[in-house]
Amino acid sequence: MSSLTSLVPVRASELALGIASPWPIYNQAGELLLARGTIIETQGQLDGLVENGLYRNANWVSEPDTESVPLPQSRDELRKKLAEGKPPLKPAAAVRGAESVITLDQVRWQIGDTLWLQFKDDAQQRYSVSLVGCLPNKSVLVTAPMKDGKQLFIREGQALVVRVLSGKRAYAFSANLVKYQQTPFVYLHLSCPREVRSTVIRRDARVPVSVEGFLSLGGASPLPARMVDLSMGGASLVAPTLPGRVAAQKGANGQLRFVASVADQQLNLELPLVLRTVEAAGDQDYLKYGVEFAGLAVRDRLVLSAYVYQELSAQE
């Protein structure tokens, strides 16, 4: 297959017992599971495929079928996985709320990821910063936090809690400010933690994106918004503060509108949502909104699924 970006979900109604598959079938990583022409012989095989999700190449008609040969090899591999009682496509999702303690070198944060600083003597306030780098066993480097558009000064030795949302997990560790560095730009050296607490908080992995759209909340006029991450369950967005006396209330219903580029097609999405979190975004005129999708139509769920997995594949 020429590109993982061509993967689209296969509906259960498109496969049937005793009927040859009209396309090669892949898992979300682009690995071949069923060759074109393979016949699914038992209900157990069909149920195993449908339960875990499966994909085909949207451009298959125009591309050579080189990966579905030979037929026996791919069929035997699928039979082997099913016989062993193993999911043929992907492992079970991590249990929400499961907690573990790991070391800093086990996390998979990237330069530029958002971290949140929380002062131990002011647990209600959190400040967003960006990861600049890490010196193993020495310090974690982050940008200086902002308040009302100005850099916030922190005294050296100040005790902090650092929190990160990444993928399906929330991370937290305690640190102290080692150095408030002002050249060549203002940034902080935080003490390197011996351990990081990791908690599963989401069923769906979130993929970083940068997509423009419009966010409507509580009947207010749509706001221009930029998505910073997206999953099948929700998204994080940066958008202006609601004007006038209108406040962003947690639990408010709304809608997110944007255009998803899937398999070279521009598809409009209008996704109903519920507002779950509202946080400062480092600029008094903007906020970071966390939303949960609710009541998606079948068509929108299929398009969203294809788009999310396309972006995940492109960034792996």
PDB file of C-alpha atoms in Angstrom:
ATOM      1  CA  MET A   1       0.000   0.000   0.000  1.00  0.00           C
ATOM      2  CA  SER A   2       1.438   3.335  -1.009  1.00  0.00           C
ATOM      3  CA  SER A   3       0.376   5.309   2.064  1.00  0.00           C
ATOM      4  CA  LEU A   4      -1.353   4.800   5.397  1.00  0.00           C
ATOM      5  CA  THR A   5      -3.249   8.021   4.748  1.00  0.00           C
ATOM      6  CA  SER A   6      -5.459   6.053   2.324  1.00  0.00           C
ATOM      7  CA  LEU A   7      -6.903   3.808   5.037  1.00  0.00           C
ATOM      8  CA  VAL A   8     -10.667   4.013   5.548  1.00  0.00           C
ATOM      9  CA  PRO A   9     -12.872   1.891   7.837  1.00  0.00           C
ATOM     10  CA  VAL A  10     -14.687  -1.157   6.464  1.00  0.00           C
ATOM     11  CA  ARG A  11     -18.325  -1.522   7.535  1.00  0.00           C
ATOM     12  CA  ALA A  12     -19.578  -4.836   8.895  1.00  0.00           C
ATOM     13  CA  SER A  13     -22.128  -5.015   6.071  1.00  0.00           C
ATOM     14  CA  GLU A  14     -19.324  -5.020   3.482  1.00  0.00           C
ATOM     15  CA  LEU A  15     -18.075  -8.492   4.520  1.00  0.00           C
ATOM     16  CA  ALA A  16     -20.022 -11.727   4.764  1.00  0.00           C
ATOM     17  CA  LEU A  17     -19.448 -15.428   5.435  1.00  0.00           C
ATOM     18  CA  GLY A  18     -18.550 -17.465   2.370  1.00  0.00           C
ATOM     19  CA  ILE A  19     -18.018 -14.368   0.200  1.00  0.00           C
ATOM     20  CA  ALA A  20     -14.575 -13.400  -1.083  1.00  0.00           C
ATOM     21  CA  SER A  21     -13.234 -10.103   0.230  1.00  0.00           C
ATOM     22  CA  PRO A  22     -13.334  -7.517  -2.587  1.00  0.00           C
ATOM     23  CA  TRP A  23     -10.161  -5.757  -1.336  1.00  0.00           C
ATOM     24  CA  PRO A  24      -7.052  -6.445   0.722  1.00  0.00           C
ATOM     25  CA  ILE A  25      -7.926  -5.768   4.393  1.00  0.00           C
ATOM     26  CA  TYR A  26      -5.457  -4.097   6.786  1.00  0.00           C
ATOM     27  CA  ASN A  27      -5.202  -3.160  10.437  1.00  0.00           C
ATOM     28  CA  GLN A  28      -4.774   0.477  11.481  1.00  0.00           C
ATOM     29  CA  ALA A  29      -0.963   0.153  11.233  1.00  0.00           C
ATOM     30  CA  GLY A  30      -1.234  -0.783   7.551  1.00  0.00           C
ATOM     31  CA  GLU A  31      -0.391  -4.467   8.076  1.00  0.00           C
ATOM     32  CA  LEU A  32      -2.125  -6.936   5.761  1.00  0.00           C
ATOM     33  CA  LEU A  33      -4.722  -9.154   7.487  1.00  0.00           C
ATOM     34  CA  LEU A  34      -6.806 -10.531   4.607  1.00  0.00           C
ATOM     35  CA  ALA A  35      -5.738 -10.826   0.995  1.00  0.00           C
ATOM     36  CA  ARG A  36      -8.171  -9.862  -1.743  1.00  0.00           C
ATOM     37  CA  GLY A  37     -10.312 -12.885  -2.531  1.00  0.00           C
ATOM     38  CA  THR A  38      -9.944 -14.457   0.916  1.00  0.00           C
ATOM     39  CA  ILE A  39     -13.142 -16.142   2.088  1.00  0.00           C
ATOM     40  CA  ILE A  40     -14.128 -15.738   5.750  1.00  0.00           C
ATOM     41  CA  GLU A  41     -15.256 -19.230   6.658  1.00  0.00           C
ATOM     42  CA  THR A  42     -16.614 -18.987  10.229  1.00  0.00           C
ATOM     43  CA  GLN A  43     -18.729 -16.545  12.220  1.00  0.00           C
ATOM     44  CA  GLY A  44     -15.965 -16.421  14.817  1.00  0.00           C
ATOM     45  CA  GLN A  45     -13.530 -15.078  12.255  1.00  0.00           C
ATOM     46  CA  LEU A  46     -16.012 -12.450  11.077  1.00  0.00           C
ATOM     47  CA  ASP A  47     -16.911 -11.396  14.624  1.00  0.00           C
ATOM     48  CA  GLY A  48     -13.228 -11.090  15.535  1.00  0.00           C
ATOM     49  CA  LEU A  49     -12.576  -8.776  12.610  1.00  0.00           C
ATOM     50  CA  VAL A  50     -15.638  -6.596  13.099  1.00  0.00           C
ATOM     51  CA  GLU A  51     -15.177  -6.286  16.871  1.00  0.00           C
ATOM     52  CA  ASN A  52     -11.641  -4.942  16.585  1.00  0.00           C
ATOM     53  CA  GLY A  53     -12.095  -2.746  13.515  1.00  0.00           C
ATOM     54  CA  LEU A  54     -10.569  -3.195  10.068  1.00  0.00           C
ATOM     55  CA  TYR A  55      -9.560  -1.000   7.159  1.00  0.00           C
ATOM     56  CA  ARG A  56      -9.126  -0.970   3.388  1.00  0.00           C
ATOM     57  CA  ASN A  57      -7.211   1.275   1.036  1.00  0.00           C
ATOM     58  CA  ALA A  58      -9.555   3.897  -0.454  1.00  0.00           C
ATOM     59  CA  ASN A  59      -7.302   4.136  -3.524  1.00  0.00           C
ATOM     60  CA  TRP A  60      -7.040   0.379  -4.099  1.00  0.00           C
ATOM     61  CA  VAL A  61      -8.856   0.433  -7.449  1.00  0.00           C
ATOM     62  CA  SER A  62      -6.147   2.664  -8.961  1.00  0.00           C
ATOM     63  CA  GLU A  63      -3.193   0.955  -7.291  1.00  0.00           C
ATOM     64  CA  PRO A  64      -1.568  -2.415  -8.021  1.00  0.00           C
ATOM     65  CA  ASP A  65      -2.557  -5.263  -5.750  1.00  0.00           C
ATOM     66  CA  THR A  66       0.944  -6.368  -4.781  1.00  0.00           C
ATOM     67  CA  GLU A  67       0.565  -6.939  -1.051  1.00  0.00           C
ATOM     68  CA  SER A  68      -2.267  -9.476  -1.094  1.00  0.00           C
ATOM     69  CA  VAL A  69      -0.167 -12.303  -2.560  1.00  0.00           C
ATOM     70  CA  PRO A  70       0.029 -15.150  -1.755  1.00  0.00           C
ATOM     71  CA  LEU A  71      -3.465 -15.810  -0.417  1.00  0.00           C
ATOM     72  CA  PRO A  72      -2.638 -18.811   1.815  1.00  0.00           C
ATOM     73  CA  GLN A  73      -0.035 -16.893   3.836  1.00  0.00           C
ATOM     74  CA  SER A  74      -2.347 -14.080   4.916  1.00  0.00           C
ATOM     75  CA  ARG A  75      -5.242 -16.464   5.587  1.00  0.00           C
ATOM     76  CA  ASP A  76      -3.080 -18.776   7.670  1.00  0.00           C
ATOM     77  CA  GLU A  77      -1.768 -15.845   9.718  1.00  0.00           C
ATOM     78  CA  LEU A  78      -5.294 -14.706  10.535  1.00  0.00           C
ATOM     79  CA  ARG A  79      -6.337 -18.253  11.469  1.00  0.00           C
ATOM     80  CA  LYS A  80      -3.293 -18.567  13.722  1.00  0.00           C
ATOM     81  CA  LYS A  81      -4.115 -15.369  15.622  1.00  0.00           C
ATOM     82  CA  LEU A  82      -7.755 -16.332  16.060  1.00  0.00           C
ATOM     83  CA  ALA A  83      -6.853 -19.872  17.160  1.00  0.00           C
ATOM     84  CA  GLU A  84      -4.503 -18.479  19.806  1.00  0.00           C
ATOM     85  CA  GLY A  85      -7.317 -16.329  21.137  1.00  0.00           C
ATOM     86  CA  LYS A  86      -5.428 -13.128  20.359  1.00  0.00           C
ATOM     87  CA  PRO A  87      -7.079 -10.003  18.953  1.00  0.00           C
ATOM     88  CA  PRO A  88      -6.108  -9.982  15.264  1.00  0.00           C
ATOM     89  CA  LEU A  89      -5.897  -6.218  14.932  1.00  0.00           C
ATOM     90  CA  LYS A  90      -4.980  -4.310  18.089  1.00  0.00           C
ATOM     91  CA  PRO A  91      -4.629  -4.862  21.848  1.00  0.00           C
ATOM     92  CA  ALA A  92      -7.426  -4.043  24.249  1.00  0.00           C
ATOM     93  CA  ALA A  93      -7.657  -0.431  25.330  1.00  0.00           C
ATOM     94  CA  ALA A  94      -6.011   0.502  28.611  1.00  0.00           C
ATOM     95  CA  VAL A  95      -8.418   0.686  31.554  1.00  0.00           C
ATOM     96  CA  ARG A  96      -9.460   4.227  32.423  1.00  0.00           C
ATOM     97  CA  GLY A  97      -8.193   5.160  35.896  1.00  0.00           C
ATOM     98  CA  ALA A  98      -5.329   2.646  35.854  1.00  0.00           C
ATOM     99  CA  GLU A  99      -2.307   4.234  37.532  1.00  0.00           C
ATOM    100  CA  SER A 100       1.395   3.448  37.377  1.00  0.00           C
ATOM    101  CA  VAL A 101       4.723   4.967  38.370  1.00  0.00           C
ATOM    102  CA  ILE A 102       7.351   5.315  35.648  1.00  0.00           C
ATOM    103  CA  THR A 103      10.651   7.101  35.111  1.00  0.00           C
ATOM    104  CA  LEU A 104      11.087  10.267  33.068  1.00  0.00           C
ATOM    105  CA  ASP A 105      12.888   8.449  30.252  1.00  0.00           C
ATOM    106  CA  GLN A 106       9.784   6.249  29.754  1.00  0.00           C
ATOM    107  CA  VAL A 107       7.491   9.134  28.808  1.00  0.00           C
ATOM    108  CA  ARG A 108       7.078  10.086  25.147  1.00  0.00           C
ATOM    109  CA  TRP A 109       6.711  13.853  25.293  1.00  0.00           C
ATOM    110  CA  GLN A 110       7.968  15.954  22.413  1.00  0.00           C
ATOM    111  CA  ILE A 111       9.676  19.354  22.261  1.00  0.00           C
ATOM    112  CA  GLY A 112       6.916  21.958  22.191  1.00  0.00           C
ATOM    113  CA  ASP A 113       4.369  19.864  24.112  1.00  0.00           C
ATOM    114  CA  THR A 114       2.241  21.769  26.630  1.00  0.00           C
ATOM    115  CA  LEU A 115       2.963  21.220  30.331  1.00  0.00           C
ATOM    116  CA  TRP A 116       1.038  22.757  33.223  1.00  0.00           C
ATOM    117  CA  LEU A 117       2.751  24.216  36.290  1.00  0.00           C
ATOM    118  CA  GLN A 118       0.894  24.270  39.586  1.00  0.00           C
ATOM    119  CA  PHE A 119       2.308  25.911  42.704  1.00  0.00           C
ATOM    120  CA  LYS A 120       1.995  23.704  45.766  1.00  0.00           C
ATOM    121  CA  ASP A 121       0.792  26.678  47.810  1.00  0.00           C
ATOM    122  CA  ASP A 122      -1.832  27.631  45.171  1.00  0.00           C
ATOM    123  CA  ALA A 123      -3.432  24.403  43.942  1.00  0.00           C
ATOM    124  CA  GLN A 124      -6.285  26.180  42.137  1.00  0.00           C
ATOM    125  CA  GLN A 125      -4.132  27.996  39.562  1.00  0.00           C
ATOM    126  CA  ARG A 126      -2.293  26.329  36.676  1.00  0.00           C
ATOM    127  CA  TYR A 127      -0.008  27.950  34.118  1.00  0.00           C
ATOM    128  CA  SER A 128       0.708  26.522  30.668  1.00  0.00           C
ATOM    129  CA  VAL A 129       4.323  26.292  29.467  1.00  0.00           C
ATOM    130  CA  SER A 130       6.062  24.524  26.581  1.00  0.00           C
ATOM    131  CA  LEU A 131       8.693  21.808  26.859  1.00  0.00           C
ATOM    132  CA  VAL A 132      12.067  23.105  25.646  1.00  0.00           C
ATOM    133  CA  GLY A 133      14.219  20.076  26.443  1.00  0.00           C
ATOM    134  CA  CYS A 134      15.537  17.736  29.092  1.00  0.00           C
ATOM    135  CA  LEU A 135      19.001  17.173  30.554  1.00  0.00           C
ATOM    136  CA  PRO A 136      18.956  13.577  31.862  1.00  0.00           C
ATOM    137  CA  ASN A 137      19.329  13.415  35.662  1.00  0.00           C
ATOM    138  CA  LYS A 138      19.762  17.214  35.790  1.00  0.00           C
ATOM    139  CA  SER A 139      16.771  19.321  34.755  1.00  0.00           C
ATOM    140  CA  VAL A 140      13.656  19.694  32.641  1.00  0.00           C
ATOM    141  CA  LEU A 141      13.640  22.898  30.568  1.00  0.00           C
ATOM    142  CA  VAL A 142      10.354  24.753  29.976  1.00  0.00           C
ATOM    143  CA  THR A 143       9.316  28.226  28.860  1.00  0.00           C
ATOM    144  CA  ALA A 144       8.351  30.820  31.486  1.00  0.00           C
ATOM    145  CA  PRO A 145       4.648  30.907  32.445  1.00  0.00           C
ATOM    146  CA  MET A 146       2.546  33.935  31.511  1.00  0.00           C
ATOM    147  CA  LYS A 147      -0.121  35.840  33.449  1.00  0.00           C
ATOM    148  CA  ASP A 148      -2.191  38.626  31.900  1.00  0.00           C
ATOM    149  CA  GLY A 149       0.187  38.676  28.942  1.00  0.00           C
ATOM    150  CA  LYS A 150       3.290  39.129  31.107  1.00  0.00           C
ATOM    151  CA  GLN A 151       5.975  36.668  32.179  1.00  0.00           C
ATOM    152  CA  LEU A 152       5.432  35.375  35.684  1.00  0.00           C
ATOM    153  CA  PHE A 153       8.503  35.480  37.941  1.00  0.00           C
ATOM    154  CA  ILE A 154       9.120  32.410  40.095  1.00  0.00           C
ATOM    155  CA  ARG A 155      11.689  32.322  42.849  1.00  0.00           C
ATOM    156  CA  GLU A 156      14.366  29.649  42.717  1.00  0.00           C
ATOM    157  CA  GLY A 157      13.591  26.728  45.006  1.00  0.00           C
ATOM    158  CA  GLN A 158       9.823  27.171  44.530  1.00  0.00           C
ATOM    159  CA  ALA A 159       7.979  23.829  44.874  1.00  0.00           C
ATOM    160  CA  LEU A 160       5.831  22.911  41.876  1.00  0.00           C
ATOM    161  CA  VAL A 161       3.646  20.133  40.526  1.00  0.00           C
ATOM    162  CA  VAL A 162       4.041  19.536  36.788  1.00  0.00           C
ATOM    163  CA  ARG A 163       1.143  17.990  34.865  1.00  0.00           C
ATOM    164  CA  VAL A 164       0.973  16.767  31.261  1.00  0.00           C
ATOM    165  CA  LEU A 165      -1.838  15.373  29.115  1.00  0.00           C
ATOM    166  CA  SER A 166      -0.481  13.156  26.343  1.00  0.00           C
ATOM    167  CA  GLY A 167      -2.321  10.533  24.332  1.00  0.00           C
ATOM    168  CA  LYS A 168      -4.510   8.463  26.666  1.00  0.00           C
ATOM    169  CA  ARG A 169      -2.647   9.427  29.834  1.00  0.00           C
ATOM    170  CA  ALA A 170      -2.205  12.177  32.390  1.00  0.00           C
ATOM    171  CA  TYR A 171       1.253  12.545  33.934  1.00  0.00           C
ATOM    172  CA  ALA A 172       2.280  14.359  37.107  1.00  0.00           C
ATOM    173  CA  PHE A 173       5.492  14.837  39.069  1.00  0.00           C
ATOM    174  CA  SER A 174       6.851  17.121  41.784  1.00  0.00           C
ATOM    175  CA  ALA A 175       9.715  19.487  41.040  1.00  0.00           C
ATOM    176  CA  ASN A 176      11.537  22.558  42.276  1.00  0.00           C
ATOM    177  CA  LEU A 177      12.693  25.545  40.271  1.00  0.00           C
ATOM    178  CA  VAL A 178      16.452  25.114  39.937  1.00  0.00           C
ATOM    179  CA  LYS A 179      17.186  28.188  37.812  1.00  0.00           C
ATOM    180  CA  TYR A 180      15.223  31.100  36.335  1.00  0.00           C
ATOM    181  CA  GLN A 181      17.239  31.699  33.169  1.00  0.00           C
ATOM    182  CA  GLN A 182      16.896  35.025  31.307  1.00  0.00           C
ATOM    183  CA  THR A 183      19.335  34.598  28.410  1.00  0.00           C
ATOM    184  CA  PRO A 184      19.166  34.050  25.489  1.00  0.00           C
ATOM    185  CA  PHE A 185      15.435  33.986  26.357  1.00  0.00           C
ATOM    186  CA  VAL A 186      13.466  33.445  29.542  1.00  0.00           C
ATOM    187  CA  TYR A 187      13.093  29.792  30.454  1.00  0.00           C
ATOM    188  CA  LEU A 188      13.102  27.596  33.552  1.00  0.00           C
ATOM    189  CA  HIS A 189      15.256  24.726  34.757  1.00  0.00           C
ATOM    190  CA  LEU A 190      13.066  22.367  36.808  1.00  0.00           C
ATOM    191  CA  SER A 191      14.531  19.605  38.929  1.00  0.00           C
ATOM    192  CA  CYS A 192      14.505  16.215  37.224  1.00  0.00           C
ATOM    193  CA  PRO A 193      12.035  13.841  38.956  1.00  0.00           C
ATOM    194  CA  ARG A 194      12.960  10.343  40.044  1.00  0.00           C
ATOM    195  CA  GLU A 195       9.501   9.109  39.155  1.00  0.00           C
ATOM    196  CA  VAL A 196       6.434  10.228  37.210  1.00  0.00           C
ATOM    197  CA  ARG A 197       2.877   9.196  38.060  1.00  0.00           C
ATOM    198  CA  SER A 198       0.900   8.087  34.999  1.00  0.00           C
ATOM    199  CA  THR A 199      -2.897   7.662  34.910  1.00  0.00           C
ATOM    200  CA  VAL A 200      -5.089   6.443  32.041  1.00  0.00           C
ATOM    201  CA  ILE A 201      -7.808   9.070  31.504  1.00  0.00           C
ATOM    202  CA  ARG A 202      -9.045   8.453  27.958  1.00  0.00           C
ATOM    203  CA  ARG A 203     -10.303   5.524  25.941  1.00  0.00           C
ATOM    204  CA  ASP A 204      -9.065   7.068  22.691  1.00  0.00           C
ATOM    205  CA  ALA A 205      -5.572   8.225  21.817  1.00  0.00           C
ATOM    206  CA  ARG A 206      -5.383  11.903  20.885  1.00  0.00           C
ATOM    207  CA  VAL A 207      -3.373  13.008  17.903  1.00  0.00           C
ATOM    208  CA  PRO A 208      -1.792  16.490  17.667  1.00  0.00           C
ATOM    209  CA  VAL A 209      -3.363  18.546  14.882  1.00  0.00           C
ATOM    210  CA  SER A 210      -3.523  22.156  13.749  1.00  0.00           C
ATOM    211  CA  VAL A 211      -6.916  22.595  12.139  1.00  0.00           C
ATOM    212  CA  GLU A 212      -9.018  25.738  11.877  1.00  0.00           C
ATOM    213  CA  GLY A 213     -12.755  25.605  12.502  1.00  0.00           C
ATOM    214  CA  PHE A 214     -15.627  27.184  14.417  1.00  0.00           C
ATOM    215  CA  LEU A 215     -16.784  26.469  17.982  1.00  0.00           C
ATOM    216  CA  SER A 216     -20.359  27.226  19.130  1.00  0.00           C
ATOM    217  CA  LEU A 217     -21.268  27.060  22.827  1.00  0.00           C
ATOM    218  CA  GLY A 218     -24.517  27.619  24.665  1.00  0.00           C
ATOM    219  CA  GLY A 219     -26.240  29.287  21.747  1.00  0.00           C
ATOM    220  CA  ALA A 220     -23.588  32.015  21.400  1.00  0.00           C
ATOM    221  CA  SER A 221     -22.265  33.069  17.989  1.00  0.00           C
ATOM    222  CA  PRO A 222     -19.603  30.726  16.535  1.00  0.00           C
ATOM    223  CA  LEU A 223     -16.014  31.495  17.536  1.00  0.00           C
ATOM    224  CA  PRO A 224     -13.025  30.914  15.242  1.00  0.00           C
ATOM    225  CA  ALA A 225     -11.100  28.052  16.841  1.00  0.00           C
ATOM    226  CA  ARG A 226      -7.919  26.073  16.282  1.00  0.00           C
ATOM    227  CA  MET A 227      -7.845  22.406  17.269  1.00  0.00           C
ATOM    228  CA  VAL A 228      -4.585  21.341  18.917  1.00  0.00           C
ATOM    229  CA  ASP A 229      -5.471  17.670  19.420  1.00  0.00           C
ATOM    230  CA  LEU A 230      -8.260  15.342  18.372  1.00  0.00           C
ATOM    231  CA  SER A 231      -9.619  11.878  19.108  1.00  0.00           C
ATOM    232  CA  MET A 232     -12.775   9.886  18.479  1.00  0.00           C
ATOM    233  CA  GLY A 233     -14.022  11.041  21.869  1.00  0.00           C
ATOM    234  CA  GLY A 234     -13.209  14.751  21.873  1.00  0.00           C
ATOM    235  CA  ALA A 235     -10.756  17.544  21.192  1.00  0.00           C
ATOM    236  CA  SER A 236      -8.775  20.412  22.692  1.00  0.00           C
ATOM    237  CA  LEU A 237      -9.173  23.824  21.086  1.00  0.00           C
ATOM    238  CA  VAL A 238      -7.868  27.342  21.475  1.00  0.00           C
ATOM    239  CA  ALA A 239     -10.519  30.001  20.852  1.00  0.00           C
ATOM    240  CA  PRO A 240     -11.315  33.559  21.932  1.00  0.00           C
ATOM    241  CA  THR A 241     -13.009  34.244  25.256  1.00  0.00           C
ATOM    242  CA  LEU A 242     -16.777  34.421  24.814  1.00  0.00           C
ATOM    243  CA  PRO A 243     -17.805  38.070  24.370  1.00  0.00           C
ATOM    244  CA  GLY A 244     -19.727  40.218  26.832  1.00  0.00           C
ATOM    245  CA  ARG A 245     -21.276  38.485  29.813  1.00  0.00           C
ATOM    246  CA  VAL A 246     -21.567  35.129  28.153  1.00  0.00           C
ATOM    247  CA  ALA A 247     -19.503  32.609  30.119  1.00  0.00           C
ATOM    248  CA  ALA A 248     -18.220  29.214  29.052  1.00  0.00           C
ATOM    249  CA  GLN A 249     -19.985  26.893  31.468  1.00  0.00           C
ATOM    250  CA  LYS A 250     -18.803  23.325  31.905  1.00  0.00           C
ATOM    251  CA  GLY A 251     -21.483  20.980  30.669  1.00  0.00           C
ATOM    252  CA  ALA A 252     -22.706  23.433  28.029  1.00  0.00           C
ATOM    253  CA  ASN A 253     -23.782  21.906  24.730  1.00  0.00           C
ATOM    254  CA  GLY A 254     -22.321  23.121  21.461  1.00  0.00           C
ATOM    255  CA  GLN A 255     -20.969  22.220  18.053  1.00  0.00           C
ATOM    256  CA  LEU A 256     -17.581  22.060  16.341  1.00  0.00           C
ATOM    257  CA  ARG A 257     -17.427  22.680  12.585  1.00  0.00           C
ATOM    258  CA  PHE A 258     -14.325  22.016  10.487  1.00  0.00           C
ATOM    259  CA  VAL A 259     -13.221  20.464   7.201  1.00  0.00           C
ATOM    260  CA  ALA A 260     -11.420  17.109   7.364  1.00  0.00           C
ATOM    261  CA  SER A 261      -9.126  16.151   4.502  1.00  0.00           C
ATOM    262  CA  VAL A 262      -9.526  12.383   4.067  1.00  0.00           C
ATOM    263  CA  ALA A 263      -8.168  10.417   1.084  1.00  0.00           C
ATOM    264  CA  ASP A 264      -7.812  13.640  -0.919  1.00  0.00           C
ATOM    265  CA  GLN A 265     -11.418  14.620  -0.216  1.00  0.00           C
ATOM    266  CA  GLN A 266     -12.529  17.720   1.717  1.00  0.00           C
ATOM    267  CA  LEU A 267     -15.365  16.597   4.009  1.00  0.00           C
ATOM    268  CA  ASN A 268     -17.390  18.950   6.204  1.00  0.00           C
ATOM    269  CA  LEU A 269     -17.958  17.857   9.814  1.00  0.00           C
ATOM    270  CA  GLU A 270     -20.461  19.363  12.262  1.00  0.00           C
ATOM    271  CA  LEU A 271     -19.915  17.525  15.536  1.00  0.00           C
ATOM    272  CA  PRO A 272     -22.235  17.959  18.565  1.00  0.00           C
ATOM    273  CA  LEU A 273     -20.288  18.299  21.797  1.00  0.00           C
ATOM    274  CA  VAL A 274     -20.311  18.968  25.533  1.00  0.00           C
ATOM    275  CA  LEU A 275     -17.850  21.417  27.108  1.00  0.00           C
ATOM    276  CA  ARG A 276     -15.744  19.635  29.754  1.00  0.00           C
ATOM    277  CA  THR A 277     -12.826  21.952  30.641  1.00  0.00           C
ATOM    278  CA  VAL A 278     -11.874  25.615  30.296  1.00  0.00           C
ATOM    279  CA  GLU A 279      -8.294  26.706  31.013  1.00  0.00           C
ATOM    280  CA  ALA A 280      -6.071  29.733  30.513  1.00  0.00           C
ATOM    281  CA  ALA A 281      -4.127  29.734  27.245  1.00  0.00           C
ATOM    282  CA  GLY A 282      -1.352  32.216  28.119  1.00  0.00           C
ATOM    283  CA  ASP A 283      -3.254  35.130  26.548  1.00  0.00           C
ATOM    284  CA  GLN A 284      -6.087  36.910  28.331  1.00  0.00           C
ATOM    285  CA  ASP A 285      -8.131  37.103  25.127  1.00  0.00           C
ATOM    286  CA  TYR A 286      -8.003  33.336  24.505  1.00  0.00           C
ATOM    287  CA  LEU A 287      -8.937  30.163  26.369  1.00  0.00           C
ATOM    288  CA  LYS A 288      -8.225  26.473  25.897  1.00  0.00           C
ATOM    289  CA  TYR A 289     -11.435  24.454  25.666  1.00  0.00           C
ATOM    290  CA  GLY A 290     -11.688  20.702  26.217  1.00  0.00           C
ATOM    291  CA  VAL A 291     -14.763  19.178  24.572  1.00  0.00           C
ATOM    292  CA  GLU A 292     -16.330  15.728  24.437  1.00  0.00           C
ATOM    293  CA  PHE A 293     -18.205  14.623  21.324  1.00  0.00           C
ATOM    294  CA  ALA A 294     -21.719  13.330  21.996  1.00  0.00           C
ATOM    295  CA  GLY A 295     -24.368  11.852  19.722  1.00  0.00           C
ATOM    296  CA  LEU A 296     -22.321  11.668  16.518  1.00  0.00           C
ATOM    297  CA  ALA A 297     -24.145  10.627  13.366  1.00  0.00           C
ATOM    298  CA  VAL A 298     -22.926   7.422  11.699  1.00  0.00           C
ATOM    299  CA  ARG A 299     -21.506   9.324   8.707  1.00  0.00           C
ATOM    300  CA  ASP A 300     -19.632  11.783  10.948  1.00  0.00           C
ATOM    301  CA  ARG A 301     -18.233   8.968  13.106  1.00  0.00           C
ATOM    302  CA  LEU A 302     -16.877   7.178  10.031  1.00  0.00           C
ATOM    303  CA  VAL A 303     -15.279  10.343   8.631  1.00  0.00           C
ATOM    304  CA  LEU A 304     -13.842  11.282  12.028  1.00  0.00           C
ATOM    305  CA  SER A 305     -12.433   7.775  12.516  1.00  0.00           C
ATOM    306  CA  ALA A 306     -10.748   7.817   9.115  1.00  0.00           C
ATOM    307  CA  TYR A 307      -9.309  11.277   9.745  1.00  0.00           C
ATOM    308  CA  VAL A 308      -7.971  10.454  13.239  1.00  0.00           C
ATOM    309  CA  TYR A 309      -6.272   7.235  12.114  1.00  0.00           C
ATOM    310  CA  GLN A 310      -4.914   8.974   9.034  1.00  0.00           C
ATOM    311  CA  GLU A 311      -3.260  11.633  11.226  1.00  0.00           C
ATOM    312  CA  LEU A 312      -1.991   9.044  13.723  1.00  0.00           C
ATOM    313  CA  SER A 313      -0.415   7.020  10.908  1.00  0.00           C
ATOM    314  CA  ALA A 314       1.198  10.096   9.370  1.00  0.00           C
ATOM    315  CA  GLN A 315       2.888  11.016  12.670  1.00  0.00           C
ATOM    316  CA  GLU A 316       4.146   7.574  13.710  1.00  0.00           C
TER     317      GLU A 316
END
